[in-house]
Every structure is written in C-alpha cells, then in structure tokens.
Amino acid sequence: MQNWIKITELENIPLMGARVIKYEDLEIAIFKTKDGSIYAINNICPHRQGKLSDGLVHEKVVTCPLHNTDVDMISGESIGEEYECTKTYELKIENSLVYLNLK
Amino acid sequence: MKEKLIVVGNGMSGLRVIEDLLEINKDKYDITIFGEEPYVNYNRIMLSYILSQEKTFEDTIINHESWYTQNNITLHKGDKVISIDKLNKTVTSQNGKVENYDKLLIATGSKPFIPQTVGSNLNNVIAFRNKADVDTIIKTIDKSKTAVVVGGGLLGLEAAYGIAMHGVKTILVHRSGSILSQQLDSTGGKLLQENLEKYGIEFKLNTTIKQINGISDVEEVEFSDGSSVESNIVVFATGIIPNKDLAIEAKLDTKKGIIVDDFMATSDKSIFAVGECVEHKGNTYGLVAPLYEQGKVLAKKLADVEVDGYSGSTLSTRLKISGVDLFSAGDYLGDETTEELILLDEKVGIYKKLVIYDNKIIGIVLYGDTADASWYLKLLKEHTDISDLRTKILFGKSALSGDSGHGGDDVNSMSDDEEVCGCNGVCKGDVVNAIKDKDLKSLSDVKSCTKAGASCGSCLGLVEQILVNTLGDEYNAVEEGICDCCDVGHKEIKECINENEFSDVYEVFEKLNWKTNDGCIKCRPAINYYLLVKYNDDKYKNDKRSALVNDRNYANIQKDGTYSVVPRIWGGLTSPQELKDIADIAVKYDVPTVKFTGGQRLDMLGVKKEQLAPMWKDLNDCGFVSGQAYAKGLRTVKTCVGSQWCRFGTQDSMAMGVKLEKLTWGSWTPHKYKIAVSGCPRNCAEATIKDFGVVAVDSGWEIHIAGNGGIKVRVTDLLCKVETDEELIEYTKAFMQFYREDAYYLERTAHWLERVGLEYVKKIMLDTQKREYYVLRFEESQKSAQVDPWAKAIEDGFTKEFSPIVIKPEESVSFEAKEIN
C-alpha cells in the first residue's frame, strides 16, 4: 500500500541542507545532497534524538548536530555506532514537485 | 613451522601481550584470538567517556580490523571459549570451533560483582563493565528522571558523573562514610564529593540498597536509611571478581584468581594467564598499569627472550572525570608509625598528602593539582630519602628548582625512568627511545607505538612535550591530518590557503587531495573558517552549509533541539527599557527559561527553531543585535562597575568594556573569545581567566592573555602594561587579529598559547611594527564583519528553511510516479 503526499517544489529543498515536513505526528527531513539527489528520513537521530535536519550534510550522510552521530541517508543506519536505524522514506519527483511515500 | 598461540579474551591485557610480542618477534606464532564481545579490541577504561559523551566508541578502539589482518591474526568475535582440553591441547568455543594450540593465553579479565539483593534480577539492574552496559544505561536514562549508582569507588563515580552529564538526577549510594575509600583518605574524599555535587550527583553515604522494587523493570529503590526513590535504573559498580571459570573447568590451580608464577605461567606450563583474571603472590589487580607490566614480561617469555620475572606492582590511580584532578598511590592512609605531610587549601580545592616512613614516601594523595604525580611516584618507587626536600616537597618539583612556572611539567628535568603514562606504565625514556629509534614524527605515531597517552589520555600534553623536545625543529615537519578525510594538518592547510586563491571549500579539498567529496564535520567548518579569515566576509561568502549548527542558525542548540537566544548587552550595561523589551519578547514567545549568563547577558532558552526569525525581528526592532553567544567569535565583554560607582575603582571599566565590545564584535575567531575589563586590581570582572583580560591599575591598564574558565581553568599570562586607553585599544585589535590568523580552528587562546609559547606571542605583540600590521588587518576585516547576523539572515531569506512544511492528511494524493530520482 502506497501513500504518496505532495510536499513542495524541488527548489524549496536547499542544496546541502534540509526542509522539515510535519505530517500529523511525523517529522521527516528531506535532504538535498551536492549532486542534487534528495532523501527523506525521520528527523530524529536514533542516538540522542537530535534533529537531523540541523545536521551537516556530506555525501549521503548527515551528522547529528547534538553529538555528531553520522547517519546514512539511504539506509538510515548510524555509521560506526550500533544505534537503531532511522526510518527512511521513498521520494519521487514529477514536474519539479516532490512527492513522499508515507508507507 | 610456526607455533600456534591461542588467546582467550580480546581485551586490553591479552592484546597488549600480543602487541608486545609482535614487536619482539612477529613470526614466531600463528595467532588466534577468541573474544566474547562482538567488537574488536577497545579501551575499557574509556567507557566512562562514552557514557559522559565526551568520546565516541570509535575513539576507544585500540586495534581496528585492519590491525588483525595486517598481523595475520585470526579473530573470532562474539565467540566465547567454553573448555580447554589440556591433554590434547585444544580449546572449544561456544560456536563449536575446536582449535589446537601449542601455547594458550587466558586473558578473560573479570566479572562485575552484583550483590544479591531483593530485586537485583529485575531488568535495568546492571553493571558498568562493557560497551553493552553503557548502551543500556544511555538507552534507559533517556526515559528516567532519576538513576541510582551503587558503589563510591572509581567506577561508581565515573558512572555517576557520566549519567549526571545527561541531566539525569543521580544518586550515588556508598556503604562507607567517604567516597573512593580504597584510594583516598577522608579529607580527599570530602573535597572530591563537594566537587562532584556541583555536577548534580547526590550522595548517600553509610548507606546500602535494601531492596529494588518493580514488576519486570526497576521502578523504585529502597535504601537502608529508610528512604526510597523512584528510578528506572540501578547501576552496580561494587567491585570485580577475577573471571576464572574457564581455568576451573580446565582444573588449573586457582584461588582468588588463576594462580600464576613470575612468568605468568599457570599450573600447566603450556598455559599462561595475564590480567585481572590472575592471582600473583596472593594479589589480584584491577587497574591497567599492573596488567601491562605483567604483559611485558609474558611477551618476552613467549618470544623466548630473557626477562626478569614479574615482581608485583605499586598501585597508583587517576580518576577519569573531566575537570577533576585526582591521583593516589601506595599506602595513602598510613598508621601510627608513619608521618604525614599535608597541604590543604579547601577554598581553591587543593589537597596534597604524602605519607612518610623512615624519611621515604610510601603513600601519595593529590587532589586538585596532580602535576607532580609522576615525580612523587618516582620518589616512592625508588625509596628516595626526602630529608633534604622535606620543607619544599609539597610545593612540587618546580619549587625545588626555583622555577615557579605556569603549569605543565618540565620534561627537560624529568629523568628517563620517570613515568609519563600511568595507565600503560610508560616512562619518559621509553618515549624518547621510540621517537629516536623508530623515527616517529607525530603524536599519533608515539601513541600507537609506545601506548603512552593511548588510554585515559590525561598525559597526552606531556607526551607531546617530550615529542617536541626530542624532535626539536623537526617537530613541525610532519603534522597529523585534521580528520579522516585528509592527511594534512592545520598548518599545511593554512599555508596552502594563503599561497593559493580559492573560491570555496571544495577547491581546497581538490588541491589537497581530500579522500572524501564533501569533507566532514571536522574539516569543512575549519576550511570555511580559514577562507573567511583570509578573504574577510566581503570577498568570501561564509558557507553556511559548512558551518557548525550554532554558527549556521545564529543561536545555541540545546539538548532537546530547541535553541537559546541571547541579545547583545554591550559591556554588560543595560537599561530598564531594554530589560522590559526583553521581558515582553520572552512573554510573547512563551520562553520557558530566562537566565542571566556568566557573561552578564540574558539568555532565553527553549526557543523553537521556527520562532527564531520572528524573535530576532522583534529584538532588532527594539535595537538589539545578536549577542553571538553561539559564535566562534567575540561572545561578551564582562565588566565590573569600575570608577563610575565602585569606591575602589581606579579606571572606568564600564566605559572601556563597552568601547572594546563595539570594537571587537562580529568577526570570526578560531574559537569563542571572551574579554573582561576590571576597574581595579580586585578584579571583580574576573579578567584573569578570559581570552583577553584587562585590569586597571593606577598607572594605566594591565593586559592579560589566554585565560580560560572552562573544564581546566587556566589563569592568564601577563602580556604587558600600558598607560593610555589608546594603547589598550591598539593591543586589543592586534592580539585578536593575531589569534585569528595564527591559531588553528577550534583552538582556544589558552591552548594556542601553550602550543606556541608566551615568548612567541610577546615577540610579535611587543614589536611596534608587527603590532601595527595586525592592527591594520584587524581594522580592514572589521569593516565587513560588523553586520548583525540575525538581520542579515532574515534579509537573505535563509530563515525560510527554519519553518517546517506542514502537510494535512487531506492533502494526501494517489500518485503514480513517472520519474524516479
């Protein structure tokens, strides 16, 4: 079962930065990396619940702003530490609009 | 044909034997290691730093997978050896592996002792022994308001400190009347307790746990004094027991631990044992230095090199809590036959006690100032007659030579057999010889080769001094990379940036052969800073995406992800109207906490990110600009009331403070930068622990530099005295710019000065021409720097990102995507 929602225009996601999407109780960060790819992951770091959207983006990784835990945006895994995975979401772009699958 | 060596245990003592053995003869054995934990070899001593979040697990790894591979060692992680067949010389593991050995080394360490108490079988009643314990503690205290730690020994205190650092109320229960009673006398214990209480740890002494209540998890703890507390976790740090299970199963001789001889051989001469699991001449050891001493002997024995047997160890210990200096060794209590030399300054928090017998030191307690620990320990170990030193000995080694010094150990006066690293039993001579013999050039080389500084890290400064002294001019030739992304250090990066033209951080990465495309949290902010300093804000646009979160969002991120907002209060002076404006804004945004900072400003804490921009706008409208309380830049200029109001004030410190703040705010510095101006030598603005401290005297101003009131307090050094305000302003400009350009990113003035030396700074600052050069460069840089970052962020539209995009459920759509990104 897929549950696509329309988010925003692609240009509203800052390069090497993030926008936060709030949907009911969910808070999801949409990141855009240097090559223009976008990734959606739960905004909460699995280590100490820092907001990943405030983290430093490098390649496909975001570093949590609270304690520098690195989280892989593709898999949601924390790198070098054994914390639980962060949930990741599927994204699609059509006509410069970003859609997010909440499944 | 190589012999087969099997090591049972992948911990610190067993692996140290292997490291030493490989150094002596790397071809003698085929080595296989079994480890019960699912990790490579890590530094158990540093678990407390992981708990207090001062280090990550990665920082504690001693040998990575690559080390095992490079040395052809087979490692079975997460596989415990469960039996030994002495007759056929085989071991069997839990996963069913059966391996032959010619020599077997048992290094199974110890097990935590958890006393049987009602409820001690509940979930979250744990020890503080391995990484899994630390993970459980961190996970559980997230949901707990109170934690209980049992045991006031080294481990218990470190556990309590680590938990308290998470903002959790921590109760430490200890059965005797004084903490650290195995290492400290009651005076030292009292001073330490007072210090730890400042971190929010509550002590229940002469108390034990009566019972732990709960259904499956811990819910409540009852104490022997009749009180109780709601808690979700109980951490036991009540001692360790040598882990001799395997030896018992194999019918080796055991008592308290596995019995070994002076060459660490067990009752079976093909089987050796080392570490916390062994008993040597009736003694068991739970500190790392003795285990490494045993390891050195065993490595030589295994390599068939002649060696004197192990004869036992003198125990000494340091507490691994940031900001708490504590050292003890030997018989620190003494008895009716011994004398005590004591220096006690409770106000400053310094306590030194030497226990003397027959004019020789037999026990040491140092609290608050441990700089001379290795010297006292040497006197103790060598049974030196101290009759001639007696009147000055408590004032330290420098007092004997007449050099009052300014902190730090004088490595030149250390003898080769003086201990540098207590954790690993490394002496100065070992370090010097390794540097010379193996051509070591960097601190990391010295750490990995000698192990000095590789455990708790408290001696790293000393190790570096030895490296600097041994290499002389060569020292700067090789620098460590600033992170894993590169092989170049700050010095080389700065030189490269100064010699070339770059327009962004990526061009620097390319020029210096970065291993990653985007760098990381360590290197990208550093490169961004160096570019900013070179070009100033008007020629190089600050790359927000490369800045640390506080510098990027112009507010201080807090533990819950909210922010704190601090408007600038020039020189600490405000007015009723300004206070009213700040109060109105705090009410408008429902700010949960408003606090006066140590720097005489008002801090609004608990502000949501989306509130930042409108709050800044309101503050701007009332005439406030950002206080840069988050910045690697000028934070604050603290002042006393000075000659305007104070009966003793000799100069107008308030006016000067405002002037200096208006002069210096806005530009970026390597780290935060604080100034204070005191109106008289009573120094009420505490100028002598600031980066730049100004103290008024009758004849003008004293200028003090490189102070720090942080974890390790550093009192400033006097740079010079000046007679006029104009001269003071000139030095203010010149020093700040010199620091901006000369220090490494994230290097406080205190660390910078200790690295480059006071003479170097004086040489530049007291030279009129050089000072003028830096004044001019400062003035140039300030032209583009003094822009309020709050107003600029709103103007640039950067704050749009601060607002979340809120999607309502009814906006969900069915969608069939055609393009996949």
GROMACS .gro file of C-alpha atoms in nm, chain B residues 10-290:
model
  281
  113ASN     CA    1   4.009  -0.991   2.319
  114GLY     CA    2   4.052  -0.729   2.588
  115MET     CA    3   4.324  -0.488   2.687
  116SER     CA    4   4.567  -0.709   2.876
  117GLY     CA    5   4.566  -1.005   2.635
  118LEU     CA    6   4.602  -0.787   2.332
  119ARG     CA    7   4.882  -0.589   2.491
  120VAL     CA    8   5.078  -0.913   2.524
  121ILE     CA    9   5.025  -0.977   2.154
  122GLU     CA   10   5.129  -0.624   2.059
  123ASP     CA   11   5.447  -0.654   2.263
  124LEU     CA   12   5.512  -0.999   2.123
  125LEU     CA   13   5.476  -0.881   1.764
  126GLU     CA   14   5.725  -0.605   1.839
  127ILE     CA   15   5.982  -0.859   1.953
  128ASN     CA   16   5.913  -1.142   1.710
  129LYS     CA   17   5.624  -1.126   1.468
  130ASP     CA   18   5.698  -1.458   1.302
  131LYS     CA   19   5.707  -1.693   1.595
  132TYR     CA   20   5.338  -1.777   1.623
  133ASP     CA   21   5.022  -1.830   1.428
  134ILE     CA   22   4.784  -1.635   1.648
  135THR     CA   23   4.413  -1.692   1.700
  136ILE     CA   24   4.205  -1.478   1.936
  137PHE     CA   25   3.863  -1.554   2.079
  138GLY     CA   26   3.659  -1.263   2.217
  139GLU     CA   27   3.327  -1.290   2.395
  140GLU     CA   28   3.213  -0.941   2.295
  141PRO     CA   29   3.116  -0.874   1.932
  142TYR     CA   30   3.377  -0.600   1.886
  143VAL     CA   31   3.740  -0.551   1.804
  144ASN     CA   32   3.978  -0.465   2.089
  145TYR     CA   33   3.861  -0.146   2.262
  146ASN     CA   34   3.975   0.056   2.560
  147ARG     CA   35   3.750  -0.038   2.850
  148ILE     CA   36   3.897   0.241   3.062
  149MET     CA   37   3.735   0.494   2.835
  150LEU     CA   38   3.380   0.365   2.874
  151SER     CA   39   3.316   0.646   3.121
  152TYR     CA   40   3.397   0.897   2.848
  153ILE     CA   41   3.144   0.731   2.617
  154LEU     CA   42   2.884   0.750   2.890
  155SER     CA   43   2.954   1.117   2.954
  156GLN     CA   44   2.955   1.166   2.574
  157GLU     CA   45   3.300   1.318   2.570
  158LYS     CA   46   3.415   1.044   2.332
  159THR     CA   47   3.253   0.802   2.087
  160PHE     CA   48   3.301   0.426   2.078
  161GLU     CA   49   3.515   0.473   1.769
  162ASP     CA   50   3.755   0.684   1.979
  163THR     CA   51   3.804   0.392   2.217
  164ILE     CA   52   3.906   0.130   1.962
  165ILE     CA   53   4.267   0.028   2.018
  166ASN     CA   54   4.307  -0.208   1.723
  167HIS     CA   55   4.081  -0.196   1.419
  168GLU     CA   56   4.001  -0.497   1.197
  169SER     CA   57   4.289  -0.395   0.972
  170TRP     CA   58   4.540  -0.449   1.253
  171TYR     CA   59   4.430  -0.812   1.291
  172THR     CA   60   4.450  -0.863   0.917
  173GLN     CA   61   4.789  -0.697   0.879
  174ASN     CA   62   4.932  -0.918   1.152
  175ASN     CA   63   4.770  -1.237   1.019
  176ILE     CA   64   4.572  -1.281   1.338
  177THR     CA   65   4.250  -1.478   1.323
  178LEU     CA   66   3.984  -1.311   1.537
  179HIS     CA   67   3.666  -1.487   1.646
  180LYS     CA   68   3.445  -1.204   1.774
  181GLY     CA   69   3.141  -1.285   1.984
  182ASP     CA   70   3.257  -1.641   2.041
  183LYS     CA   71   3.343  -1.748   2.393
  184VAL     CA   72   3.583  -2.035   2.469
  185ILE     CA   73   3.399  -2.279   2.693
  186SER     CA   74   3.650  -2.555   2.754
  187ILE     CA   75   4.016  -2.648   2.739
  188ASP     CA   76   4.148  -2.998   2.673
  189LYS     CA   77   4.494  -2.983   2.828
  190LEU     CA   78   4.588  -3.332   2.719
  191ASN     CA   79   4.520  -3.280   2.350
  192LYS     CA   80   4.596  -2.908   2.369
  193THR     CA   81   4.269  -2.788   2.219
  194VAL     CA   82   4.007  -2.531   2.307
  195THR     CA   83   3.637  -2.547   2.221
  196SER     CA   84   3.423  -2.240   2.167
  197GLN     CA   85   3.056  -2.171   2.224
  198ASN     CA   86   3.001  -2.172   1.846
  199GLY     CA   87   3.155  -2.518   1.825
  200LYS     CA   88   3.501  -2.428   1.700
  201VAL     CA   89   3.780  -2.661   1.813
  202GLU     CA   90   4.133  -2.530   1.774
  203ASN     CA   91   4.475  -2.673   1.860
  204TYR     CA   92   4.735  -2.475   2.046
  205ASP     CA   93   5.098  -2.504   2.136
  206LYS     CA   94   5.068  -2.217   2.383
  207LEU     CA   95   4.749  -2.087   2.532
  208LEU     CA   96   4.697  -1.746   2.692
  209ILE     CA   97   4.399  -1.692   2.918
  210ALA     CA   98   4.308  -1.324   2.946
  211THR     CA   99   3.946  -1.343   3.047
  212GLY     CA  100   3.954  -1.038   3.273
  213SER     CA  101   3.698  -1.010   3.545
  214LYS     CA  102   3.327  -1.015   3.606
  215PRO     CA  103   3.131  -0.745   3.784
  216PHE     CA  104   3.016  -0.828   4.133
  217ILE     CA  105   2.648  -0.758   4.187
  218PRO     CA  106   2.539  -0.834   4.544
  219GLN     CA  107   2.227  -1.045   4.584
  220THR     CA  108   1.954  -0.800   4.680
  221VAL     CA  109   1.578  -0.834   4.657
  222GLY     CA  110   1.500  -0.715   4.306
  223SER     CA  111   1.854  -0.741   4.170
  224ASN     CA  112   1.721  -0.973   3.897
  225LEU     CA  113   1.495  -0.701   3.753
  226ASN     CA  114   1.556  -0.550   3.411
  227ASN     CA  115   1.786  -0.247   3.417
  228VAL     CA  116   1.978  -0.362   3.721
  229ILE     CA  117   2.315  -0.365   3.551
  230ALA     CA  118   2.689  -0.336   3.594
  231PHE     CA  119   2.922  -0.080   3.439
  232ARG     CA  120   3.171  -0.305   3.274
  233ASN     CA  121   3.141  -0.320   2.896
  234LYS     CA  122   3.002  -0.140   2.595
  235ALA     CA  123   2.670  -0.320   2.617
  236ASP     CA  124   2.629  -0.187   2.973
  237VAL     CA  125   2.695   0.168   2.857
  238ASP     CA  126   2.445   0.131   2.571
  239THR     CA  127   2.183   0.006   2.816
  240ILE     CA  128   2.249   0.291   3.059
  241ILE     CA  129   2.218   0.554   2.788
  242LYS     CA  130   1.902   0.398   2.650
  243THR     CA  131   1.737   0.366   2.992
  244ILE     CA  132   1.824   0.703   3.143
  245ASP     CA  133   1.664   0.872   2.845
  246LYS     CA  134   1.332   0.767   2.995
  247SER     CA  135   1.431   0.811   3.358
  248LYS     CA  136   1.436   1.117   3.579
  249THR     CA  137   1.649   0.952   3.845
  250ALA     CA  138   1.927   0.696   3.834
  251VAL     CA  139   2.083   0.510   4.124
  252VAL     CA  140   2.450   0.411   4.122
  253VAL     CA  141   2.579   0.174   4.387
  254GLY     CA  142   2.945   0.195   4.483
  255GLY     CA  143   3.157   0.500   4.551
  256GLY     CA  144   3.477   0.362   4.402
  257LEU     CA  145   3.644   0.475   4.080
  258LEU     CA  146   3.395   0.303   3.852
  259GLY     CA  147   3.091   0.413   4.050
  260LEU     CA  148   3.199   0.777   4.048
  261GLU     CA  149   3.272   0.769   3.677
  262ALA     CA  150   2.935   0.606   3.610
  263ALA     CA  151   2.754   0.863   3.826
  264TYR     CA  152   2.935   1.151   3.658
  265GLY     CA  153   2.859   1.013   3.312
  266ILE     CA  154   2.490   0.973   3.393
  267ALA     CA  155   2.468   1.316   3.558
  268MET     CA  156   2.609   1.466   3.238
  269HIS     CA  157   2.286   1.358   3.070
  270GLY     CA  158   2.092   1.587   3.302
  271VAL     CA  159   1.953   1.294   3.500
  272LYS     CA  160   1.932   1.322   3.878
  273THR     CA  161   2.190   1.071   4.003
  274ILE     CA  162   2.201   0.923   4.350
  275LEU     CA  163   2.522   0.751   4.448
  276VAL     CA  164   2.500   0.502   4.733
  277HIS     CA  165   2.817   0.406   4.917
  278ARG     CA  166   2.848   0.179   5.218
  279SER     CA  167   3.132   0.367   5.389
  280GLY     CA  168   3.138   0.724   5.516
  281SER     CA  169   3.371   0.860   5.250
  282ILE     CA  170   3.382   0.810   4.874
  283LEU     CA  171   3.674   0.648   4.695
  284SER     CA  172   3.773   0.493   5.025
  285GLN     CA  173   4.010   0.249   4.851
  286GLN     CA  174   4.212   0.534   4.703
  287LEU     CA  175   4.158   0.840   4.921
  288ASP     CA  176   4.157   0.940   5.283
  289SER     CA  177   3.850   1.114   5.424
  290THR     CA  178   3.977   1.469   5.357
  291GLY     CA  179   4.040   1.395   4.992
  292GLY     CA  180   3.706   1.214   4.974
  293LYS     CA  181   3.523   1.515   5.115
  294LEU     CA  182   3.681   1.756   4.865
  295LEU     CA  183   3.603   1.522   4.578
  296GLN     CA  184   3.244   1.478   4.697
  297GLU     CA  185   3.191   1.856   4.713
  298ASN     CA  186   3.324   1.887   4.361
  299LEU     CA  187   3.100   1.610   4.225
  300GLU     CA  188   2.795   1.753   4.398
  301LYS     CA  189   2.835   2.052   4.168
  302TYR     CA  190   2.758   1.819   3.876
  303GLY     CA  191   2.426   1.729   4.039
  304ILE     CA  192   2.526   1.399   4.198
  305GLU     CA  193   2.356   1.332   4.532
  306PHE     CA  194   2.550   1.115   4.777
  307LYS     CA  195   2.404   0.872   5.028
  308LEU     CA  196   2.698   0.759   5.240
  309ASN     CA  197   2.697   0.489   5.509
  310THR     CA  198   2.403   0.351   5.316
  311THR     CA  199   2.324   0.038   5.117
  312ILE     CA  200   2.037  -0.073   4.898
  313LYS     CA  201   1.770  -0.256   5.097
  314GLN     CA  202   1.567  -0.372   4.801
  315ILE     CA  203   1.472  -0.290   4.445
  316ASN     CA  204   1.104  -0.289   4.356
  317GLY     CA  205   0.931  -0.341   4.024
  318ILE     CA  206   0.736  -0.594   3.820
  319SER     CA  207   0.978  -0.662   3.536
  320ASP     CA  208   1.174  -0.336   3.520
  321VAL     CA  209   1.318  -0.136   3.807
  322GLU     CA  210   1.060   0.109   3.940
  323GLU     CA  211   1.168   0.202   4.290
  324VAL     CA  212   1.476   0.166   4.509
  325GLU     CA  213   1.462   0.138   4.889
  326PHE     CA  214   1.769   0.232   5.091
  327SER     CA  215   1.895   0.108   5.428
  328ASP     CA  216   1.832   0.452   5.584
  329GLY     CA  217   1.458   0.400   5.528
  330SER     CA  218   1.425   0.638   5.235
  331SER     CA  219   1.328   0.539   4.881
  332VAL     CA  220   1.329   0.688   4.534
  333GLU     CA  221   1.151   0.625   4.205
  334SER     CA  222   1.405   0.517   3.948
  335ASN     CA  223   1.422   0.309   3.629
  336ILE     CA  224   1.781   0.201   3.660
  337VAL     CA  225   2.029   0.076   3.917
  338VAL     CA  226   2.394   0.060   3.818
  339PHE     CA  227   2.614  -0.157   4.036
  340ALA     CA  228   2.982  -0.069   4.050
  341THR     CA  229   3.057  -0.270   4.358
  342GLY     CA  230   3.373  -0.446   4.257
  343ILE     CA  231   3.502  -0.713   4.026
  344ILE     CA  232   3.579  -1.083   4.056
  345PRO     CA  233   3.857  -1.247   3.853
  346ASN     CA  234   3.695  -1.446   3.575
  347LYS     CA  235   3.849  -1.788   3.643
  348ASP     CA  236   3.558  -2.007   3.526
  349LEU     CA  237   3.745  -2.148   3.229
  350ALA     CA  238   4.054  -2.220   3.440
  351ILE     CA  239   3.846  -2.401   3.700
  352GLU     CA  240   3.682  -2.607   3.426
  353ALA     CA  241   4.030  -2.697   3.298
  354LYS     CA  242   4.143  -2.786   3.651
  355LEU     CA  243   4.420  -2.526   3.662
  356ASP     CA  244   4.524  -2.406   4.010
  357THR     CA  245   4.306  -2.118   4.125
  358LYS     CA  246   4.234  -1.930   4.445
  359LYS     CA  247   4.103  -1.572   4.421
  360GLY     CA  248   4.218  -1.583   4.060
  361ILE     CA  249   4.417  -1.810   3.831
  362ILE     CA  250   4.747  -1.879   4.008
  363VAL     CA  251   5.049  -1.772   3.802
  364ASP     CA  252   5.424  -1.766   3.863
  365ASP     CA  253   5.658  -1.474   3.799
  366PHE     CA  254   5.649  -1.551   3.426
  367MET     CA  255   5.268  -1.565   3.415
  368ALA     CA  256   5.264  -1.942   3.368
  369THR     CA  257   4.975  -2.131   3.523
  370SER     CA  258   4.999  -2.476   3.680
  371ASP     CA  259   5.009  -2.611   3.321
  372LYS     CA  260   5.332  -2.481   3.165
  373SER     CA  261   5.178  -2.453   2.817
  374ILE     CA  262   4.907  -2.227   2.952
  375PHE     CA  263   4.967  -1.870   3.060
  376ALA     CA  264   4.735  -1.614   3.208
  377VAL     CA  265   4.751  -1.238   3.238
  378GLY     CA  266   4.536  -0.950   3.358
  379GLU     CA  267   4.251  -0.919   3.602
  380CYS     CA  268   4.184  -1.293   3.595
  381VAL     CA  269   4.516  -1.386   3.759
  382GLU     CA  270   4.649  -1.404   4.111
  383HIS     CA  271   5.019  -1.339   4.158
  384LYS     CA  272   5.175  -1.388   4.501
  385GLY     CA  273   4.833  -1.353   4.659
  386ASN     CA  274   4.749  -1.028   4.478
  387THR     CA  275   4.490  -0.959   4.211
  388TYR     CA  276   4.490  -0.634   4.020
  389GLY     CA  277   4.203  -0.430   3.877
  390LEU     CA  278   4.397  -0.138   3.728
  391VAL     CA  279   4.551  -0.140   3.387
  392ALA     CA  280   4.913  -0.045   3.457
  393PRO     CA  281   4.997  -0.365   3.654
   0.00000   0.00000   0.00000
